mmCIF file of C-alpha atoms and ligand atoms in Angstrom:
data_model
loop_
_atom_site.group_PDB
_atom_site.id
_atom_site.type_symbol
_atom_site.label_atom_id
_atom_site.label_comp_id
_atom_site.label_asym_id
_atom_site.label_seq_id
_atom_site.Cartn_x
_atom_site.Cartn_y
_atom_site.Cartn_z
ATOM 1 C CA UNK J 1458 116.991 80.115 85.558
ATOM 2 C CA UNK J 1459 115.874 80.934 82.043
ATOM 3 C CA UNK J 1460 117.095 84.211 80.501
ATOM 4 C CA UNK J 1461 113.619 85.772 80.202
ATOM 5 C CA UNK J 1462 112.743 85.013 83.793
ATOM 6 C CA UNK J 1463 116.068 86.377 85.060
ATOM 7 C CA UNK J 1464 115.693 89.468 82.900
ATOM 8 C CA UNK J 1465 112.212 90.189 84.242
ATOM 9 C CA UNK J 1466 113.383 89.798 87.853
ATOM 10 C CA UNK J 1467 116.196 92.268 87.138
ATOM 11 C CA UNK J 1468 113.567 94.774 85.952
ATOM 12 C CA UNK J 1469 112.160 94.679 89.477
ATOM 13 C CA UNK J 1470 115.189 94.069 91.731
ATOM 14 C CA UNK J 1471 117.675 96.604 90.433
ATOM 15 C CA UNK J 1472 121.033 94.985 89.592
ATOM 16 C CA UNK J 1473 123.104 98.030 90.645
ATOM 17 C CA UNK J 1474 122.027 97.731 94.295
ATOM 18 C CA UNK J 1475 120.334 94.318 94.362
ATOM 19 C CA UNK J 1476 117.326 96.058 95.929
ATOM 20 C CA UNK J 1477 113.880 97.360 95.050
ATOM 21 C CA UNK J 1478 111.260 99.906 96.024
ATOM 22 C CA UNK J 1479 107.977 98.564 94.708
ATOM 23 C CA UNK J 1480 104.867 100.709 94.965
ATOM 24 C CA UNK J 1481 101.798 98.647 95.918
ATOM 25 C CA UNK J 1482 98.530 100.106 94.633
ATOM 26 C CA UNK J 1483 96.504 96.903 94.294
ATOM 27 C CA UNK J 1484 94.418 97.377 97.456
ATOM 28 C CA UNK J 1485 91.164 97.996 95.581
ATOM 29 C CA UNK J 1486 90.990 94.406 94.323
ATOM 30 C CA UNK J 1487 89.347 93.370 97.594
ATOM 31 C CA UNK J 1488 88.748 96.591 99.549
ATOM 32 C CA UNK J 1489 87.427 98.967 96.895
ATOM 33 C CA UNK J 1490 88.321 102.667 96.816
ATOM 34 C CA UNK J 1491 90.960 102.730 99.556
ATOM 35 C CA UNK J 1492 91.830 106.021 101.279
ATOM 36 C CA UNK J 1493 94.484 107.781 99.226
ATOM 37 C CA UNK J 1494 93.747 105.618 96.184
ATOM 38 C CA UNK J 1495 90.224 106.757 95.364
ATOM 39 C CA UNK J 1496 91.488 108.309 92.154
ATOM 40 C CA UNK J 1497 94.330 105.965 91.198
ATOM 41 C CA UNK J 1498 95.768 108.046 88.352
ATOM 42 C CA UNK J 1499 96.087 111.142 90.549
ATOM 43 C CA UNK J 1500 97.804 109.152 93.295
ATOM 44 C CA UNK J 1501 100.105 107.052 91.155
ATOM 45 C CA UNK J 1502 101.358 109.479 88.478
ATOM 46 C CA UNK J 1503 103.558 111.696 90.709
ATOM 47 C CA UNK J 1504 105.065 108.602 92.372
ATOM 48 C CA UNK J 1505 105.945 106.732 89.169
ATOM 49 C CA UNK J 1506 109.420 108.262 88.641
ATOM 50 C CA UNK J 1507 110.493 107.018 92.079
ATOM 51 C CA UNK J 1508 109.114 103.464 92.022
ATOM 52 C CA UNK J 1509 111.183 100.549 90.732
ATOM 53 C CA UNK J 1510 108.021 98.582 89.973
ATOM 54 C CA UNK J 1511 104.281 98.984 90.322
ATOM 55 C CA UNK J 1512 102.043 96.304 91.837
ATOM 56 C CA UNK J 1513 98.467 96.601 90.607
ATOM 57 C CA UNK J 1514 95.559 94.890 88.859
ATOM 58 C CA UNK J 1515 94.928 94.924 85.130
ATOM 59 C CA UNK J 1516 91.927 97.236 85.601
ATOM 60 C CA UNK J 1517 93.951 99.993 87.215
ATOM 61 C CA UNK J 1518 96.851 99.401 84.835
ATOM 62 C CA UNK J 1519 94.650 99.904 81.776
ATOM 63 C CA UNK J 1520 92.689 102.868 83.148
ATOM 64 C CA UNK J 1521 95.290 104.756 85.130
ATOM 65 C CA UNK J 1522 98.752 104.125 83.687
ATOM 66 C CA UNK J 1523 99.763 105.312 80.233
ATOM 67 C CA UNK J 1524 101.107 102.556 77.993
ATOM 68 C CA UNK J 1525 104.319 104.520 77.379
ATOM 69 C CA UNK J 1526 105.115 104.722 81.116
ATOM 70 C CA UNK J 1527 108.629 103.524 81.898
ATOM 71 C CA UNK J 1528 107.744 101.243 84.818
ATOM 72 C CA UNK J 1529 107.928 97.464 85.327
ATOM 73 C CA UNK J 1530 104.565 95.982 86.245
ATOM 74 C CA UNK J 1531 103.913 93.311 88.869
ATOM 75 C CA UNK J 1532 100.413 92.254 87.960
ATOM 76 C CA UNK J 1533 98.098 91.171 90.786
ATOM 77 C CA UNK J 1534 96.381 88.046 89.416
ATOM 78 C CA UNK J 1535 94.672 86.623 92.505
ATOM 79 C CA UNK J 1536 91.337 87.758 93.906
ATOM 80 C CA UNK J 1537 87.651 87.025 93.579
ATOM 81 C CA UNK J 1538 86.831 87.958 97.186
ATOM 82 C CA UNK J 1539 85.898 91.184 98.960
ATOM 83 C CA UNK J 1540 86.172 92.524 102.485
ATOM 84 C CA UNK J 1541 82.517 91.478 102.893
ATOM 85 C CA UNK J 1542 83.358 87.749 102.748
ATOM 86 C CA UNK J 1543 86.030 85.209 103.653
ATOM 87 C CA UNK J 1544 89.206 86.665 102.137
ATOM 88 C CA UNK J 1545 91.167 83.429 101.836
ATOM 89 C CA UNK J 1546 88.801 82.053 99.199
ATOM 90 C CA UNK J 1547 90.854 83.543 96.350
ATOM 91 C CA UNK J 1548 91.197 82.224 92.834
ATOM 92 C CA UNK J 1549 93.375 83.241 89.913
ATOM 93 C CA UNK J 1550 91.601 86.154 88.231
ATOM 94 C CA UNK J 1551 93.921 86.923 85.331
ATOM 95 C CA UNK J 1552 95.502 84.483 82.882
ATOM 96 C CA UNK J 1553 99.185 84.220 82.083
ATOM 97 C CA UNK J 1554 98.308 85.091 78.475
ATOM 98 C CA UNK J 1555 96.817 88.391 79.682
ATOM 99 C CA UNK J 1556 99.899 89.061 81.843
ATOM 100 C CA UNK J 1557 102.082 88.604 78.757
ATOM 101 C CA UNK J 1558 99.771 90.858 76.713
ATOM 102 C CA UNK J 1559 100.176 93.543 79.388
ATOM 103 C CA UNK J 1560 103.967 93.125 79.309
ATOM 104 C CA UNK J 1561 104.065 92.241 83.019
ATOM 105 C CA UNK J 1562 107.495 91.754 84.588
ATOM 106 C CA UNK J 1563 105.942 89.430 87.191
ATOM 107 C CA UNK J 1564 102.588 88.241 88.474
ATOM 108 C CA UNK J 1565 101.505 88.361 92.129
ATOM 109 C CA UNK J 1566 99.191 86.106 94.104
ATOM 110 C CA UNK J 1567 98.280 85.856 97.786
ATOM 111 C CA UNK J 1568 98.559 82.712 99.847
ATOM 112 C CA UNK J 1569 96.648 82.325 103.111
ATOM 113 C CA UNK J 1570 98.642 79.877 105.233
ATOM 114 C CA UNK J 1571 96.434 78.831 108.153
ATOM 115 C CA UNK J 1572 93.390 80.380 106.487
ATOM 116 C CA UNK J 1573 90.136 78.593 105.756
ATOM 117 C CA UNK J 1574 91.079 78.097 102.097
ATOM 118 C CA UNK J 1575 94.801 77.557 102.680
ATOM 119 C CA UNK J 1576 94.983 74.530 100.362
ATOM 120 C CA UNK J 1577 93.234 76.298 97.497
ATOM 121 C CA UNK J 1578 95.570 79.292 97.628
ATOM 122 C CA UNK J 1579 98.685 77.107 97.834
ATOM 123 C CA UNK J 1580 97.575 75.065 94.832
ATOM 124 C CA UNK J 1581 96.796 78.337 93.014
ATOM 125 C CA UNK J 1582 100.412 79.332 93.637
ATOM 126 C CA UNK J 1583 101.808 76.031 92.356
ATOM 127 C CA UNK J 1584 99.762 76.216 89.163
ATOM 128 C CA UNK J 1585 100.698 79.851 88.614
ATOM 129 C CA UNK J 1586 104.390 78.989 88.984
ATOM 130 C CA UNK J 1587 103.975 76.190 86.411
ATOM 131 C CA UNK J 1588 102.417 78.667 83.978
ATOM 132 C CA UNK J 1589 105.015 81.337 84.789
ATOM 133 C CA UNK J 1590 107.910 78.955 84.217
ATOM 134 C CA UNK J 1591 106.415 78.049 80.844
ATOM 135 C CA UNK J 1592 106.658 81.671 79.648
ATOM 136 C CA UNK J 1593 109.470 83.056 81.784
ATOM 137 C CA UNK J 1594 107.209 85.162 84.007
ATOM 138 C CA UNK J 1595 108.283 85.306 87.678
ATOM 139 C CA UNK J 1596 105.704 84.837 90.429
ATOM 140 C CA UNK J 1597 105.609 86.975 93.567
ATOM 141 C CA UNK J 1598 103.765 85.295 96.454
ATOM 142 C CA UNK J 1599 102.181 87.536 99.086
ATOM 143 C CA UNK J 1600 101.811 85.972 102.527
ATOM 144 C CA UNK J 1601 98.402 87.313 103.501
ATOM 145 C CA UNK J 1602 97.796 87.209 107.235
ATOM 146 C CA UNK J 1603 94.308 86.438 108.547
ATOM 147 C CA UNK J 1604 92.842 88.138 111.621
ATOM 148 C CA UNK J 1605 93.499 85.073 113.784
ATOM 149 C CA UNK J 1606 97.162 84.674 112.876
ATOM 150 C CA UNK J 1607 100.049 86.100 114.918
ATOM 151 C CA UNK J 1608 102.433 88.137 112.795
ATOM 152 C CA UNK J 1609 105.469 86.524 114.396
ATOM 153 C CA UNK J 1610 108.630 85.010 112.950
ATOM 154 C CA UNK J 1611 107.344 81.482 113.432
ATOM 155 C CA UNK J 1612 104.192 82.064 111.395
ATOM 156 C CA UNK J 1613 105.701 84.332 108.747
ATOM 157 C CA UNK J 1614 108.726 82.009 108.463
ATOM 158 C CA UNK J 1615 106.367 79.104 107.799
ATOM 159 C CA UNK J 1616 104.353 81.005 105.191
ATOM 160 C CA UNK J 1617 107.425 82.391 103.385
ATOM 161 C CA UNK J 1618 109.160 79.020 103.282
ATOM 162 C CA UNK J 1619 106.064 77.293 101.883
ATOM 163 C CA UNK J 1620 105.795 79.988 99.203
ATOM 164 C CA UNK J 1621 109.425 79.437 98.194
ATOM 165 C CA UNK J 1622 109.079 75.650 98.285
ATOM 166 C CA UNK J 1623 106.124 75.841 95.902
ATOM 167 C CA UNK J 1624 108.270 77.820 93.482
ATOM 168 C CA UNK J 1625 107.611 81.532 94.132
ATOM 169 C CA UNK J 1626 110.468 83.612 92.720
ATOM 170 C CA UNK J 1627 109.949 86.541 95.126
ATOM 171 C CA UNK J 1628 108.056 86.532 98.438
ATOM 172 C CA UNK J 1629 106.361 89.487 100.034
ATOM 173 C CA UNK J 1630 105.694 89.429 103.754
ATOM 174 C CA UNK J 1631 105.282 91.633 106.816
ATOM 175 C CA UNK J 1632 108.025 92.742 109.158
ATOM 176 C CA UNK J 1633 108.168 91.111 112.588
ATOM 177 C CA UNK J 1634 110.555 90.699 115.482
ATOM 178 C CA UNK J 1635 113.146 88.108 114.448
ATOM 179 C CA UNK J 1636 112.710 88.963 110.755
ATOM 180 C CA UNK J 1637 116.249 87.748 110.055
ATOM 181 C CA UNK J 1638 115.039 84.224 110.859
ATOM 182 C CA UNK J 1639 112.220 84.609 108.328
ATOM 183 C CA UNK J 1640 114.748 85.785 105.716
ATOM 184 C CA UNK J 1641 117.223 83.000 106.542
ATOM 185 C CA UNK J 1642 114.586 80.336 105.991
ATOM 186 C CA UNK J 1643 113.395 81.797 102.682
ATOM 187 C CA UNK J 1644 115.752 80.919 99.811
ATOM 188 C CA UNK J 1645 114.303 83.503 97.388
ATOM 189 C CA UNK J 1646 114.313 87.326 97.594
ATOM 190 C CA UNK J 1647 112.028 88.713 100.245
ATOM 191 C CA UNK J 1648 110.297 92.107 100.101
ATOM 192 C CA UNK J 1649 108.534 93.757 103.006
ATOM 193 C CA UNK J 1650 104.880 94.865 102.809
ATOM 194 C CA UNK J 1651 104.298 98.149 104.570
ATOM 195 C CA UNK J 1652 101.025 97.431 106.355
ATOM 196 C CA UNK J 1653 98.664 100.000 107.870
ATOM 197 C CA UNK J 1654 99.633 103.669 107.847
ATOM 198 C CA UNK J 1655 101.906 104.596 110.733
ATOM 199 C CA UNK J 1656 103.903 107.805 111.359
ATOM 200 C CA UNK J 1657 106.534 108.384 108.669
ATOM 201 C CA UNK J 1658 109.533 107.969 110.950
ATOM 202 C CA UNK J 1659 108.227 104.581 112.137
ATOM 203 C CA UNK J 1660 107.645 103.430 108.561
ATOM 204 C CA UNK J 1661 111.217 104.464 107.706
ATOM 205 C CA UNK J 1662 112.457 102.546 110.737
ATOM 206 C CA UNK J 1663 110.546 99.458 109.547
ATOM 207 C CA UNK J 1664 112.122 99.831 106.101
ATOM 208 C CA UNK J 1665 115.593 100.114 107.635
ATOM 209 C CA UNK J 1666 115.019 97.114 109.903
ATOM 210 C CA UNK J 1667 113.750 94.945 107.051
ATOM 211 C CA UNK J 1668 116.642 95.835 104.731
ATOM 212 C CA UNK J 1669 119.197 95.210 107.455
ATOM 213 C CA UNK J 1670 117.579 91.895 108.408
ATOM 214 C CA UNK J 1671 117.706 90.360 104.931
ATOM 215 C CA UNK J 1672 114.924 91.877 102.798
ATOM 216 C CA UNK J 1673 115.884 93.039 99.290
ATOM 217 C CA UNK J 1674 113.420 95.877 99.488
ATOM 218 C CA UNK J 1675 109.864 96.929 100.113
ATOM 219 C CA UNK J 1676 106.544 96.634 98.352
ATOM 220 C CA UNK J 1677 104.881 99.511 100.129
ATOM 221 C CA UNK J 1678 101.497 101.094 99.651
ATOM 222 C CA UNK J 1679 99.617 102.932 102.387
ATOM 223 C CA UNK J 1680 102.703 104.260 104.158
ATOM 224 C CA UNK J 1681 103.560 106.032 100.933
ATOM 225 C CA UNK J 1682 100.297 107.080 99.300
ATOM 226 C CA UNK J 1683 98.522 107.914 102.589
ATOM 227 C CA UNK J 1684 101.412 110.117 103.742
ATOM 228 C CA UNK J 1685 100.719 113.858 103.764
ATOM 229 C CA UNK J 1686 103.672 114.090 101.351
ATOM 230 C CA UNK J 1687 103.783 110.854 99.297
ATOM 231 C CA UNK J 1688 106.582 111.884 96.923
ATOM 232 C CA UNK J 1689 108.786 112.994 99.810
ATOM 233 C CA UNK J 1690 108.049 109.713 101.566
ATOM 234 C CA UNK J 1691 108.924 107.463 98.618
ATOM 235 C CA UNK J 1692 112.159 109.424 98.135
ATOM 236 C CA UNK J 1693 113.025 108.885 101.800
ATOM 237 C CA UNK J 1694 112.254 105.154 101.524
ATOM 238 C CA UNK J 1695 114.463 104.968 98.406
ATOM 239 C CA UNK J 1696 117.335 106.585 100.259
ATOM 240 C CA UNK J 1697 117.301 103.781 102.846
ATOM 241 C CA UNK J 1698 116.839 101.002 100.300
ATOM 242 C CA UNK J 1699 119.236 102.152 97.592
ATOM 243 C CA UNK J 1700 121.640 104.527 99.342
ATOM 244 C CA UNK J 1701 121.955 102.878 102.749
ATOM 245 C CA UNK J 1702 121.009 106.029 104.645
ATOM 246 C CA UNK J 1703 120.132 105.846 108.331
ATOM 247 C CA UNK J 1704 116.587 106.376 109.597
ATOM 248 C CA UNK J 1705 117.485 109.869 110.842
ATOM 249 C CA UNK J 1706 119.003 110.847 107.501
ATOM 250 C CA UNK J 1707 115.954 109.539 105.629
ATOM 251 C CA UNK J 1708 113.573 111.308 108.001
ATOM 252 C CA UNK J 1709 115.505 114.566 107.605
ATOM 253 C CA UNK J 1710 115.217 114.157 103.848
ATOM 254 C CA UNK J 1711 111.459 113.581 104.204
ATOM 255 C CA UNK J 1712 111.067 116.719 106.330
ATOM 256 C CA UNK J 1713 113.190 118.833 104.047
ATOM 257 C CA UNK J 1714 111.066 117.890 101.009
ATOM 258 C CA UNK J 1715 107.676 117.734 102.718
ATOM 259 C CA UNK J 1716 106.827 121.422 103.079
ATOM 260 C CA UNK J 1717 107.358 122.175 99.433
ATOM 261 C CA UNK J 1718 105.238 119.176 98.397
ATOM 262 C CA UNK J 1719 102.407 120.064 100.772
ATOM 263 C CA UNK J 1720 102.549 123.702 99.649
ATOM 264 C CA UNK J 1721 102.259 122.673 95.994
ATOM 265 C CA UNK J 1722 98.997 120.886 96.788
ATOM 266 C CA UNK J 1723 97.382 124.002 98.316
ATOM 267 C CA UNK J 1724 95.198 125.742 95.695
ATOM 268 C CA UNK J 1725 96.705 129.041 94.450
ATOM 269 C CA UNK J 1726 93.760 131.060 95.895
ATOM 270 C CA UNK J 1727 94.492 129.759 99.408
ATOM 271 C CA UNK J 1728 98.235 130.321 99.000
ATOM 272 C CA UNK J 1729 97.579 133.985 98.115
ATOM 273 C CA UNK J 1730 95.222 134.394 101.096
ATOM 274 C CA UNK J 1731 97.774 132.983 103.522
ATOM 275 C CA UNK J 1732 100.575 135.343 102.401
HETATM 276 C C1 R5P L 1322 97.588 93.228 99.993
HETATM 277 O O1 R5P L 1322 97.555 92.008 99.872
HETATM 278 C C2 R5P L 1322 98.095 94.031 98.938
HETATM 279 O O2 R5P L 1322 98.859 93.170 98.137
HETATM 280 C C3 R5P L 1322 98.946 95.247 99.233
HETATM 281 O O3 R5P L 1322 99.700 95.460 98.112
HETATM 282 C C4 R5P L 1322 99.872 95.076 100.400
HETATM 283 O O4 R5P L 1322 99.138 94.988 101.567
HETATM 284 C C5 R5P L 1322 100.962 96.158 100.485
HETATM 285 O O5 R5P L 1322 100.464 97.358 100.734
HETATM 286 P P1 R5P L 1322 100.617 98.069 102.149
HETATM 287 O O6 R5P L 1322 102.018 98.557 102.206
HETATM 288 O O7 R5P L 1322 99.594 99.154 102.103
HETATM 289 O O8 R5P L 1322 100.343 97.027 103.209
#
């Protein structure tokens, strides 16, 4: 692997633990102003110190992240569809030249294995890897799962393996029963997507299960920014990923930090009234 490519991957997957906590805030590229992300700057800024990398589009990067922020960027470069139409019909929306201009540490693209436009998205991935290899920019492939697909180890194992075979340097997929089989069959680092918001303890359990079944980390969005205490939640996720804490220890950490964080969000006038 070329030095530049290796160096960029090590910006994302931290060499001291071999793991990563990526914060995914790219949801708006097909679903618009997502709950918890309506004002991206407000949501993202307090979380930045605790994320190892940020996954987002160029629009949110330019408008909501200061250029002097100390955070590796995984730039979402696939899209062109919305929740109103067939989602698998994605193209590449951002050039490699633009990714370099934005100092991206990696680019990210979704593949839709089994989807209506499966072939198109797989060829998009291959071409993106060719361009990435040319400039030393790693490609993260996201295994998007259509409504009709079962999120089981057989399907996710197929999608992850195809992504790796086509040259993806990192693969992002969902957790499932038998995840270790998915990880075994994927010869590149695997990160877990969080999925829909679930109670914090369950999301921490998912994180623990993924890490202990072969994932190198998480690329989590809604289970962090839709939490009532997002900073406490990302700290708890980090403790599992980087410090090997148990689910109970991480949940205790979340609870011990949560009240203070929630309290800080209450306007001063209300705080005074409740005393
Ligand atoms: C979906 O394709 C987007 O890439 C999101 O980044 C991804 O779903 C991860 O976010 P969440 O943890 O909210 O599922």
